[in-house]
Short mmCIF file of C-alpha atoms in Angstrom, two decimals:
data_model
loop_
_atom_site.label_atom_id
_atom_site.label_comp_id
_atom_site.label_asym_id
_atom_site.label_seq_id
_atom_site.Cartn_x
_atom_site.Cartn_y
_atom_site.Cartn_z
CA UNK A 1 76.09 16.22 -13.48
CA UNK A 2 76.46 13.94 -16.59
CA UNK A 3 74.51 14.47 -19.78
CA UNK A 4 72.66 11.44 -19.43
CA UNK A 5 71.54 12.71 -15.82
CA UNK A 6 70.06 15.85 -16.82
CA UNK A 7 68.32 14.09 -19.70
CA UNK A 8 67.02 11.66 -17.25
CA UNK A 9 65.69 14.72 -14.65
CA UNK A 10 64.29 16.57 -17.90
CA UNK A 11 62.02 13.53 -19.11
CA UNK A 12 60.84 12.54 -15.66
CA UNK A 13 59.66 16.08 -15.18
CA UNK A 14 57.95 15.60 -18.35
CA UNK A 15 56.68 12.32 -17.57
CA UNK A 16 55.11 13.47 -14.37
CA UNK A 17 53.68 16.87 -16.26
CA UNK A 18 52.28 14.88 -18.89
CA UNK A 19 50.68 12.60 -16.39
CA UNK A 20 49.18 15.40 -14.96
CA UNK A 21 48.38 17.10 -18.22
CA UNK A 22 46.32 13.75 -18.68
CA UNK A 23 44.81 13.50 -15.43
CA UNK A 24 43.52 16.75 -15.60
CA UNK A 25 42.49 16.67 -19.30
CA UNK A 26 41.11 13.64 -19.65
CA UNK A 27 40.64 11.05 -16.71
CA UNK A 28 39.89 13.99 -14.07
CA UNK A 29 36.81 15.96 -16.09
CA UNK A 30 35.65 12.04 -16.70
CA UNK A 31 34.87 10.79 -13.65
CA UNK A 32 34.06 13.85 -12.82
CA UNK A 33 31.23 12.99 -15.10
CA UNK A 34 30.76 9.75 -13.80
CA UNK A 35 30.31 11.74 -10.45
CA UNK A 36 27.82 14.21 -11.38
CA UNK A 37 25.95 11.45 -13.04
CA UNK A 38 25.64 9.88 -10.33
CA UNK A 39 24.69 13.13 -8.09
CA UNK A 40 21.85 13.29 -11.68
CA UNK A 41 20.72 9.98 -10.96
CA UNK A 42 20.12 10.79 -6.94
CA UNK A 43 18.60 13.59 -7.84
CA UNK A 44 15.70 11.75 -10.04
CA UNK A 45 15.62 8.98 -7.14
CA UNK A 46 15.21 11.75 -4.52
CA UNK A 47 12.60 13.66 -6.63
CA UNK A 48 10.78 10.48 -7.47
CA UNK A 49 11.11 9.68 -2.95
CA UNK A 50 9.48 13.29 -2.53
CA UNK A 51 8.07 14.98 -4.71
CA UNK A 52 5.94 16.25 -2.10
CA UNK A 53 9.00 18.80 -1.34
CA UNK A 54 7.80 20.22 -4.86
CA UNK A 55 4.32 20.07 -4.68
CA UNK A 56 3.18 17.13 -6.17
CA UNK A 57 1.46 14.44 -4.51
CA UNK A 58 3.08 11.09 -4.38
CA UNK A 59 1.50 7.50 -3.96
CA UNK A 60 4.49 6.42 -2.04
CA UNK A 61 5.27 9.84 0.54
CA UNK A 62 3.87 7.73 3.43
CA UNK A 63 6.54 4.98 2.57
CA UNK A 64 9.71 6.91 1.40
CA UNK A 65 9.53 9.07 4.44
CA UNK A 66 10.92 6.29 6.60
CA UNK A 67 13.52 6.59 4.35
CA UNK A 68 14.43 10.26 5.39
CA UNK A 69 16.18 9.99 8.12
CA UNK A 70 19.09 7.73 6.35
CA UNK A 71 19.13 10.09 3.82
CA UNK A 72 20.64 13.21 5.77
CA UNK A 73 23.37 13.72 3.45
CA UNK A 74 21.84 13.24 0.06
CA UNK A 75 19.02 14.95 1.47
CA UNK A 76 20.92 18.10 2.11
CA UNK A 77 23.16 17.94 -1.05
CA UNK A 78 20.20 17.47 -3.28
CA UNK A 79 18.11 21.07 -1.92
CA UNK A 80 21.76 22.32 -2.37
CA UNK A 81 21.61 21.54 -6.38
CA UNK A 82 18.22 21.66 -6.68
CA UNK A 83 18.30 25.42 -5.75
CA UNK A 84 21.55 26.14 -7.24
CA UNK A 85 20.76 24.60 -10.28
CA UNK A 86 20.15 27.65 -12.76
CA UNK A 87 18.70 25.29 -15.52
CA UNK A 88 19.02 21.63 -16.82
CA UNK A 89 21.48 23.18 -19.22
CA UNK A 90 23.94 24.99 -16.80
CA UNK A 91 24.34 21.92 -15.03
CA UNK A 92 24.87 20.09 -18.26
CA UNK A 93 26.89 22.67 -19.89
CA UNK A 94 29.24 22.89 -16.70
CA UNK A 95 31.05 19.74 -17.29
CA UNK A 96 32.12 20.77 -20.78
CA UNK A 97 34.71 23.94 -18.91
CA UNK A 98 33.82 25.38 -21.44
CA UNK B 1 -12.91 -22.18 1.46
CA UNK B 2 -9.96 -19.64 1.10
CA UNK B 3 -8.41 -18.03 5.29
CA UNK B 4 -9.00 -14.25 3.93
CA UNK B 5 -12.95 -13.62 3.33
CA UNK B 6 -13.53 -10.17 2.24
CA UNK B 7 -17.21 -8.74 2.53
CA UNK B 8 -17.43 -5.76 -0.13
CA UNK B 9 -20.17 -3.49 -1.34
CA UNK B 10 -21.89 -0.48 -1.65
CA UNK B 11 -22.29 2.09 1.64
CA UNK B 12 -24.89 0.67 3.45
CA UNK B 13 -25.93 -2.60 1.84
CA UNK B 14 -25.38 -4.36 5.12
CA UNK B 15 -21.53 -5.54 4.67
CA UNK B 16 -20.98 -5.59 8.42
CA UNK B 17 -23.86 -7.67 9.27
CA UNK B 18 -23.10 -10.61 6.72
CA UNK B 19 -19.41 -10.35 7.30
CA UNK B 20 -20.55 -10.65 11.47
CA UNK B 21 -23.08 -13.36 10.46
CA UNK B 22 -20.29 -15.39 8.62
CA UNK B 23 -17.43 -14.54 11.44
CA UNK B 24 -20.44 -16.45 13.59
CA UNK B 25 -20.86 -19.26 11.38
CA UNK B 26 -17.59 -19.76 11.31
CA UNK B 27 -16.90 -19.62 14.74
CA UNK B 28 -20.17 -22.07 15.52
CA UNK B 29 -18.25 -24.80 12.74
CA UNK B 30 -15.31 -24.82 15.23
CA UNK B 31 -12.63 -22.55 13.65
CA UNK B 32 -10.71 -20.07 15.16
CA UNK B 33 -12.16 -16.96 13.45
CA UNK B 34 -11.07 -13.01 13.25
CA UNK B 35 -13.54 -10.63 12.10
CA UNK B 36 -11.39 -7.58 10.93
CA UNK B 37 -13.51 -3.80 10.35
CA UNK B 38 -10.95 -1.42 8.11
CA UNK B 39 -14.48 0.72 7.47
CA UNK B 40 -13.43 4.29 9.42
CA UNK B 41 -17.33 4.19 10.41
CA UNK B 42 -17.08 0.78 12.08
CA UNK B 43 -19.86 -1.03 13.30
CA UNK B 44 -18.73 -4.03 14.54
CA UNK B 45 -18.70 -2.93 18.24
CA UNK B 46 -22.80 -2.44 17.33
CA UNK B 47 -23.44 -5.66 16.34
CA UNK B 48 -21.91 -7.45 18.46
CA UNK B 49 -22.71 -4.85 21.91
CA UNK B 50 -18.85 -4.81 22.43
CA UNK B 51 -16.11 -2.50 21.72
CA UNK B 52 -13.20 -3.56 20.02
CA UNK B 53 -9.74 -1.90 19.17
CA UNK B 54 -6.92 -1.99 17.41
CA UNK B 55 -6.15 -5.44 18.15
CA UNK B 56 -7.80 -8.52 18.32
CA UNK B 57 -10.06 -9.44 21.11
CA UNK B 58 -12.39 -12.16 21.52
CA UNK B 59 -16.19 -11.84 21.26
CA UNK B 60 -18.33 -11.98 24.20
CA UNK B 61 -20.99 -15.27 24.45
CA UNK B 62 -19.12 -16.81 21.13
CA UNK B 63 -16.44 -19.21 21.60
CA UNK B 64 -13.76 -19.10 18.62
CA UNK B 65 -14.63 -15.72 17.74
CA UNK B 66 -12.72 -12.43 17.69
CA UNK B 67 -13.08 -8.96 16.30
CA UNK B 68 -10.76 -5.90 15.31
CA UNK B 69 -11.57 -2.66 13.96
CA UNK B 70 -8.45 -1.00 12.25
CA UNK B 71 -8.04 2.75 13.08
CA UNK B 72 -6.08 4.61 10.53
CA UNK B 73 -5.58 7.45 12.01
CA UNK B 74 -3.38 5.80 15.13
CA UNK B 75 -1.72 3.85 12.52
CA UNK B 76 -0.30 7.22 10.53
CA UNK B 77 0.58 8.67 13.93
CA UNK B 78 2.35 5.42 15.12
CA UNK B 79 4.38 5.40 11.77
CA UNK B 80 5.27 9.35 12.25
CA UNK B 81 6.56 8.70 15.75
CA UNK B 82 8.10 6.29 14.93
CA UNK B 83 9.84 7.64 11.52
CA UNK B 84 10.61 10.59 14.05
CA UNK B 85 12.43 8.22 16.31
CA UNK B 86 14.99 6.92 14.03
CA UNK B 87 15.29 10.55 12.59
CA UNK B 88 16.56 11.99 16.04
CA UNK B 89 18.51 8.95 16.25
CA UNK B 90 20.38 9.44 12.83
CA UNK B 91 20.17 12.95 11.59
CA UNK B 92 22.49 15.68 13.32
CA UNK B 93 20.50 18.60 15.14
CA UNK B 94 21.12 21.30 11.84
CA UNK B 95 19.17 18.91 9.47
CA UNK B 96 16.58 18.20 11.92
CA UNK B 97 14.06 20.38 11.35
CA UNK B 98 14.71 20.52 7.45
CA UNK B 99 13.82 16.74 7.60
CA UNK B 100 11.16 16.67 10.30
CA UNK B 101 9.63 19.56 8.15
CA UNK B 102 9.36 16.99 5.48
CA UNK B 103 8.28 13.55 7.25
CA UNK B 104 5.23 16.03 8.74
CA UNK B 105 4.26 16.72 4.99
CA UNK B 106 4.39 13.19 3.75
CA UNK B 107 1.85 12.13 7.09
CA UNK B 108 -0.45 14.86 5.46
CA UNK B 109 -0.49 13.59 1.76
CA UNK B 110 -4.09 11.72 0.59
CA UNK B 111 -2.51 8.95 0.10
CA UNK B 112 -1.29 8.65 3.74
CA UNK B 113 -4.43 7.01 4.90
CA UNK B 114 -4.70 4.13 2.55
CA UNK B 115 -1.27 3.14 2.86
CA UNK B 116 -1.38 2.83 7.05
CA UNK B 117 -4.26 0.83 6.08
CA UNK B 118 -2.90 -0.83 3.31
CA UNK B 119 0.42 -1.39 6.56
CA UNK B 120 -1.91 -2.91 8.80
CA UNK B 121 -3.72 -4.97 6.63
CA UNK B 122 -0.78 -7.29 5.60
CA UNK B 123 0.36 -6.96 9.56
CA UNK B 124 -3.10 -8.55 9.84
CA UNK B 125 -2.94 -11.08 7.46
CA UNK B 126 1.23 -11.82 8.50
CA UNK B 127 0.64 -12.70 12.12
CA UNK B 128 -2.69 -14.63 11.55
CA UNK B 129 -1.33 -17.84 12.27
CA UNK B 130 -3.61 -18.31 15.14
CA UNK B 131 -6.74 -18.04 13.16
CA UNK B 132 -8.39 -20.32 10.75
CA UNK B 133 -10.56 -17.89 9.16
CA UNK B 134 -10.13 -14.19 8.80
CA UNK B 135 -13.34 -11.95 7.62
CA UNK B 136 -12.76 -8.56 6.75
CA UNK B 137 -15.58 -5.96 6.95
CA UNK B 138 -14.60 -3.65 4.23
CA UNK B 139 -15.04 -0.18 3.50
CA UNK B 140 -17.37 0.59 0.87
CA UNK B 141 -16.54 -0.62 -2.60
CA UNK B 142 -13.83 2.50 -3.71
CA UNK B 143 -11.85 2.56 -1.28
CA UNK B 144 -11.24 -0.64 -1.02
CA UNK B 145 -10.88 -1.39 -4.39
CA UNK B 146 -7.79 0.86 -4.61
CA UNK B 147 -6.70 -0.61 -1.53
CA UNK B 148 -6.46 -4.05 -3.23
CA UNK B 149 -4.83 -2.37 -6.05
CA UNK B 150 -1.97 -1.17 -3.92
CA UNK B 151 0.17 -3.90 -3.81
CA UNK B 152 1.02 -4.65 -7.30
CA UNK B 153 1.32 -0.67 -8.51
CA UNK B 154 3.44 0.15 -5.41
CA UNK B 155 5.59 -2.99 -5.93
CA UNK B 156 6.11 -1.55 -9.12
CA UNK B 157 7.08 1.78 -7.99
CA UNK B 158 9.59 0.92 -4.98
CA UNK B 159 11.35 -1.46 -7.44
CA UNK B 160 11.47 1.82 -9.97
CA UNK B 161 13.30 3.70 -7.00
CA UNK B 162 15.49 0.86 -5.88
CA UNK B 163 17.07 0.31 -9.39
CA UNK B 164 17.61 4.51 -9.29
CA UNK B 165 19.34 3.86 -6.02
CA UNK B 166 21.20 1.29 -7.45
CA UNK B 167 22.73 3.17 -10.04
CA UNK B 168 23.60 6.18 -8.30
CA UNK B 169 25.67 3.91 -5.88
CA UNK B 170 27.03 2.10 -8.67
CA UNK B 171 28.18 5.25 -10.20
CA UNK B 172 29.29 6.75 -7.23
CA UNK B 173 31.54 3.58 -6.85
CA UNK B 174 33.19 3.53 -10.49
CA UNK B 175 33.93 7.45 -9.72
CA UNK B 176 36.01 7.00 -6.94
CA UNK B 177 39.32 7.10 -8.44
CA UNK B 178 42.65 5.52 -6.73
CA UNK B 179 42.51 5.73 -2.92
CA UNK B 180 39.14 7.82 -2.49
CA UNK B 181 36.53 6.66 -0.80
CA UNK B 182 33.25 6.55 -2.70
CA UNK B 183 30.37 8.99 -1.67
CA UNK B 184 27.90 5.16 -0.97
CA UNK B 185 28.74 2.03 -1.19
CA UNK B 186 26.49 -0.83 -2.17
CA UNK B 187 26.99 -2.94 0.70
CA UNK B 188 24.45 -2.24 3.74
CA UNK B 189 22.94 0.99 2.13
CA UNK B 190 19.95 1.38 4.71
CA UNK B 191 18.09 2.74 1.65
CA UNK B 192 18.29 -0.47 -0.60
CA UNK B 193 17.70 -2.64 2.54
CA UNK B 194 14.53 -0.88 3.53
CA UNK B 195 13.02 -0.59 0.16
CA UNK B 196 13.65 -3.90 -0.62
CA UNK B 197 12.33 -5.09 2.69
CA UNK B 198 9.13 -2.94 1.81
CA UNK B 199 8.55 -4.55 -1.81
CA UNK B 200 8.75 -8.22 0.16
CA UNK B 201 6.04 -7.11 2.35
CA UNK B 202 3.75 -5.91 -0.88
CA UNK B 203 4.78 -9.22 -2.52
CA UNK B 204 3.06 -10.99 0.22
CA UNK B 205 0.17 -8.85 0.86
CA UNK B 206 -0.33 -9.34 -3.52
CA UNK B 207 0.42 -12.99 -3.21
CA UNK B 208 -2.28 -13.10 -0.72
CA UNK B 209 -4.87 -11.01 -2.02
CA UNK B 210 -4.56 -13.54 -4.97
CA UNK B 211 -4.34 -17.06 -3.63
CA UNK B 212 -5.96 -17.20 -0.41
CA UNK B 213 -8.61 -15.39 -0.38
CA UNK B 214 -12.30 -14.84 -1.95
CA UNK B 215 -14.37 -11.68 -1.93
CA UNK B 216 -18.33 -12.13 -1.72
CA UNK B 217 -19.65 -9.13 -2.90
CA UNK B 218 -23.13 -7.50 -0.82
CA UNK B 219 -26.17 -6.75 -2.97
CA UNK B 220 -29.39 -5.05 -2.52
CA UNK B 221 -31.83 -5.57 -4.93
CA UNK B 222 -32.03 -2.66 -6.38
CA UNK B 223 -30.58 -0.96 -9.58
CA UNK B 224 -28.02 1.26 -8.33
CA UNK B 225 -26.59 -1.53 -6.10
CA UNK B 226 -26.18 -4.02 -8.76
CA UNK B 227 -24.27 -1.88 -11.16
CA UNK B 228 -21.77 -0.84 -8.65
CA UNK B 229 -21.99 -4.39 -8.01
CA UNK B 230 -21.19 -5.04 -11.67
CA UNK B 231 -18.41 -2.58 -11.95
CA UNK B 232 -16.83 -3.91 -8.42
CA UNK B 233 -16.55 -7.67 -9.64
CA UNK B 234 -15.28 -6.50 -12.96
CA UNK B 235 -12.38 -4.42 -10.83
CA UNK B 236 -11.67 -7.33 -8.81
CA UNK B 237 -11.45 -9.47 -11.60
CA UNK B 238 -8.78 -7.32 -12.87
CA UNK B 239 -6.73 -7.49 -10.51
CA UNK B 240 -7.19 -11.53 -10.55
CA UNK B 241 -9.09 -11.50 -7.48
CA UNK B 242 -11.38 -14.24 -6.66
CA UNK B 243 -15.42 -13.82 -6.40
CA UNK B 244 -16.62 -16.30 -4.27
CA UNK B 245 -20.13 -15.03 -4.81
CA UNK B 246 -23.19 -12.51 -4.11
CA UNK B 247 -25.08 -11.99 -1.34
CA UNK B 248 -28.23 -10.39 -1.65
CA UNK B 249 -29.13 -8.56 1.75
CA UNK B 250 -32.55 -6.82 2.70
CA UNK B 251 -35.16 -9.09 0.00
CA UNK B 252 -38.90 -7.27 1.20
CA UNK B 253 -40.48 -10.46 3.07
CA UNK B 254 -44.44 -11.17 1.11
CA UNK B 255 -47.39 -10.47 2.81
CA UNK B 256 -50.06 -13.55 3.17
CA UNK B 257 -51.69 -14.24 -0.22
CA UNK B 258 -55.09 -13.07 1.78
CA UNK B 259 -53.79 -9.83 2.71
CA UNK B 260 -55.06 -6.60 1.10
CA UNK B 261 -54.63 -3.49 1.41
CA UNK B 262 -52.04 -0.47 0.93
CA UNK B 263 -48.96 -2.05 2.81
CA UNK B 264 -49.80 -5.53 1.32
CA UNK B 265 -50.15 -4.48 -2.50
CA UNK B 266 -47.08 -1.88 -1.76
CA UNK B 267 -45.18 -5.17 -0.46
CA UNK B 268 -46.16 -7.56 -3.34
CA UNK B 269 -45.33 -4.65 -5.74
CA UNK B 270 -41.80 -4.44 -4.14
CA UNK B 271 -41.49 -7.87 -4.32
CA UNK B 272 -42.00 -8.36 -8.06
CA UNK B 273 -39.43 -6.15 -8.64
CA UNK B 274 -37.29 -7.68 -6.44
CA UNK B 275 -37.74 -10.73 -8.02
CA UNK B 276 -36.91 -9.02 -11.51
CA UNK B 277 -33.45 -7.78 -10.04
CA UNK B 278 -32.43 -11.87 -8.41
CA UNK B 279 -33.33 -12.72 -11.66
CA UNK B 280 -31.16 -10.48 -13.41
CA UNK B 281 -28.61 -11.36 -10.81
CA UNK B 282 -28.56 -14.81 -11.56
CA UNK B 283 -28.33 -15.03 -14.98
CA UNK B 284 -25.71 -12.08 -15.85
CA UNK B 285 -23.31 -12.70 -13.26
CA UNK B 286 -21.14 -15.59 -13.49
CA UNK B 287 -20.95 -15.76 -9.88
CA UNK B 288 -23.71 -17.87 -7.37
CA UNK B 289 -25.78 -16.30 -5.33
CA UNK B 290 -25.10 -17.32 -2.16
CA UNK B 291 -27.55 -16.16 0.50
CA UNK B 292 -30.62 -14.28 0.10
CA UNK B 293 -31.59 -12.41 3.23
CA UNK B 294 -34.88 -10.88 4.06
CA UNK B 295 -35.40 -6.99 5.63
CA UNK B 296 -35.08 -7.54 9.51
CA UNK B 297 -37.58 -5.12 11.71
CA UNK B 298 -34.97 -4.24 14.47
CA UNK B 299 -31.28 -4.30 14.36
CA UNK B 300 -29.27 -7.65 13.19
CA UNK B 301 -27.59 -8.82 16.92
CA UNK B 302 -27.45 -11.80 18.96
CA UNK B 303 -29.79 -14.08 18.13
CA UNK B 304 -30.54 -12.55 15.11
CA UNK B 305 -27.04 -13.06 13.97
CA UNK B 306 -27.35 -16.50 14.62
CA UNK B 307 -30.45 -16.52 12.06
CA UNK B 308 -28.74 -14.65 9.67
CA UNK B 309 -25.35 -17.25 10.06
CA UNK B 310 -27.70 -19.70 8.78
CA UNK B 311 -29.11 -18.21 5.71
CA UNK B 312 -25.47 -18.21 4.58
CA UNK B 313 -25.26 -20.34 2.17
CA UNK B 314 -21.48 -19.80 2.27
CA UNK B 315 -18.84 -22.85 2.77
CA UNK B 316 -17.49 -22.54 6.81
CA UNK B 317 -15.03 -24.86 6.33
CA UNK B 318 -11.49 -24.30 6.34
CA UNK B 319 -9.08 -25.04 3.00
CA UNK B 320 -7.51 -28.84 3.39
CA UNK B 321 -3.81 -27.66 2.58
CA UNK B 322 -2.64 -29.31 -0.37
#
C-alpha cells in the first residue's frame, strides 16, 4: 500500500465522518425541527377540530367530526403528545439536546 | 320578488300563518311554491290539516303548492350514522372506539342542532330548482338570527383550520429529507378536500342569504313585539340581509260606531292604541308595512287562508332574471 493510498483511505474516512458529524449536528436536529413543527402545527389544527376532547365547546364539533375518521393517525399521535407533553417548555426545550 | 322568502318574528306573532297565507298566494299566481317549517314546534301540518315530513310534499286542494317541516333531530342522527359509516370503513378496530367515543361527543355539543339545521337549509335552498318560490316558516327571531349568522363566521373558521392543515403538510413535506417519505402529502389529503368542500357549501348558503332572498319581519302591535322587531331588522341588517317589509298580524277589528258597552269601549280602547303602535311603525322603520291583518275568531285554515293570502300586500311574482 502506497503513501498516497493510505492518505486517500484516511481522508475518505474523514470525509464520510465529517459528513456524518454534520448530518447529525446540524441538518439532522433541523429538520428535526421542521418535523416537530409541523407535529406543533397539527396539534393547534387538531385542538382547534376538537376541542370538545378538552372540554370546551366548539361552533364547528358537528362539522370537524366528519373529519375524524380520516384522521386516525394524527388522531392517535396527537392524545400521544398531548398526554406526554410535560409542559409547553419540555417540548420546546427538547429540541435544544440540551 | 327575491325565490327565498323568510317569515321571522317573535314566538307566537303568527309567523306560520302569514308565511302559509303567502305560500297560498303564491301558489294561486301560478308558481311552483315550497313552504319550508325549520320551527322544532311546527305548525304547518295545522294549518294546512296535513302532515308533512322531512321532504317536500305537495299540499292537499292547492295546486303548485308544497310544504316541508325540517326535523333536526333526524338530521344530527343521519349525519352520526353516517360519520360512523365512513369511520368503520377507514379507522382500524384499536382506534375505533377512541374515535367513535369522540364523534358521539361532538353530536351532543349545543351547537349540534343549529348546524344540522343550518345542513339542511342550504340542501333546501341547493336542490330547489323545481320551485319558483321558497317560504320559510322560521323559528322565532334568536334562533334564527344566529342561524343566518352561520355562514359567514363558520366560513371564517373552516378557512382558519384549512390554512393550519396546510402548513402542517407543508412542513411535514420540507422535513422529509432524501428518500423518506413524508408523514402527508398535499395532494388528495381527505382533510383539505372536505373542508374545502364544506366552506363552498357556506359560500353558497351566504351568497344566498344575501342576494336572493328578503325577510318580512311579523309584528303585533304591541310594545314588546316591536322592539324585538326593532332589534331583529337591525341584526339582519348587519349581516346585509334584505327587509322586504313588516307585517302586522292580529290588529283588534272596531266595534260599530253605535255600539256601547264594556266589550265595545274595551275594543275602541285597544284600538287607539293599536293605532298609536302602526303609527309608530310607519314612521320609524324604514321598511313598508305590508299587510295589516285583523284578530281571526277561530283558527287561520282553508278558506281563511285564502282571506288572509289576500290581505298580503306582498309582491307574488317571481324575479325576471337579469
Amino acid at each position: 500500500m502506497t503513501l498516497a493510498d493510505r492518505i486517500g483511505d484516511y481522508r475518505e474516512a474523514l470525509a464520510e465522518w465529517l459528513r456524518g458529524f454534520y448530518h447529525g449536528l446540524i441538518s439532522h436536529p433541523a429538520y428535526e425541527k421542521i418535523e416537530q413543527e409541523a407535529e406543533d402545527q397539527e396539534d393547534a389544527f387538531m385542538l382547534a377540530c376538537f376541542p370538545e376532547a378538552f372540554g370546551i365547546p366548539s361552533p364547528v364539533s358537528y362539522y370537524t367530526a366528519e373529519l375524524l375518521p380520516y384522521l386516525e393517525d394524527e388522531f392517535e399521535a396527537w392524545e400521544r403528545r398531548m398526554w406526554d407533553r410535560g409542559s409547553l417548555l419540555e417540548r420546546k426545550g427538547h429540541q435544544y439536546h440540551f | 320578488m327575491r325565490k327565498f322568502v323568510f317569515f321571522g318574528g317573535k314566538g307566537g306573532v303568527g309567523k306560520t300563518t302569514l308565511s302559509s297565507a303567502y305560500g297560498v298566494k303564491c301558489a294561486r299566481a301560478g308558481l311552483e311554491t315550497l313552504v319550508v317549517s325549520t320551527d322544532p314546534a311546527h305548525s304547518t301540518s295545522d294549518v294546512f290539516d296535513q302532515e308533512f315530513g322531512n321532504d317536500p310534499r305537495s299540499v292537499e286542494g292547492v295546486e303548485n303548492l308544497s310544504a316541508m317541516e325540517v326535523d333536526p333531530d333526524s338530521e344530527v342522527e343521519r349525519h352520526l350514522m353516517e360519520t360512523k359509516r365512513a369511520m368503520s370503513s377507514q379507522v382500524s378496530p384499536a382506534m375505533v372506539n377512541e374515535i367513535d367515543r369522540q364523534i358521539e361527543m361532538a353530536h351532543q355539543t349545543p351547537g349540534a342542532y343549529e348546524s344540522a339545521l343550518m345542513d339542511r337549509f342550504i340542501e333546501v335552498m341547493q336542490s330547489a330548482e323545481e320551485f319558483d318560490r321558497v317560504v320559510f316558516d322560521t323559528s322565532p327571531t334568536g334562533g334564527t338570527l344566529r342561524l343566518l349568522s352561520l355562514p359567514d363566521l363558520l366560513e371564517g373558521w373552516i378557512d382558519r383550520l384549512a390554512h393550519k392543515r396546510e402548513k402542517s403538510i407543508d412542513l411535514y413535506e420540507k422535513a422529509a429529507i432524501g428518500n423518506n417519505e413524508p408523514r402527508r402529502v398535499m395532494d388528495g389529503d381527505p382533510i383539505l378536500a372536505r373542508l374545502r368542500g364544506r366552506k363552498e357549501r357556506f359560500e353558497f348558503a351566504g351568497e344566498t342569504l344575501r342576494e336572493s332572498s328578503t325577510f318580512f319581519l311579523v309584528v303585533n302591535p304591541d310594545e314588546l313585539s316591536l322592539r324585538e322587531t326593532r332589534r331583529a331588522a337591525d341584526d339582519l341588517e348587519s349581516y346585509g340581509l334584505t327587509v322586504g317589509g313588516l307585517a302586522v298580524n292580529r290588529l283588534t277589528p272596531e266595534p260599530e260606531p253605535h255600539e256601547e258597552g264594556r266589550g265595545a269601549r274595551f275594543l275602541r280602547d285597544r284600538v287607539a292604541t293599536e293605532r298609536e303602535r302602526l303609527r309608530e311603525l310607519r314612521e320609524s322603520f324604514d321598511y313598508p308595512v305590508v299587510a295589516e291583518i285583523a284578530t281571526r275568531v277561530s283558527e287561520v285554515k282553508g278558506d281563511f287562508l285564502e282571506e288572509v293570502a289576500a290581505e298580503l300586500d306582498i309582491d307574488a311574482t317571481a324575479e325576471r332574471p337579469a
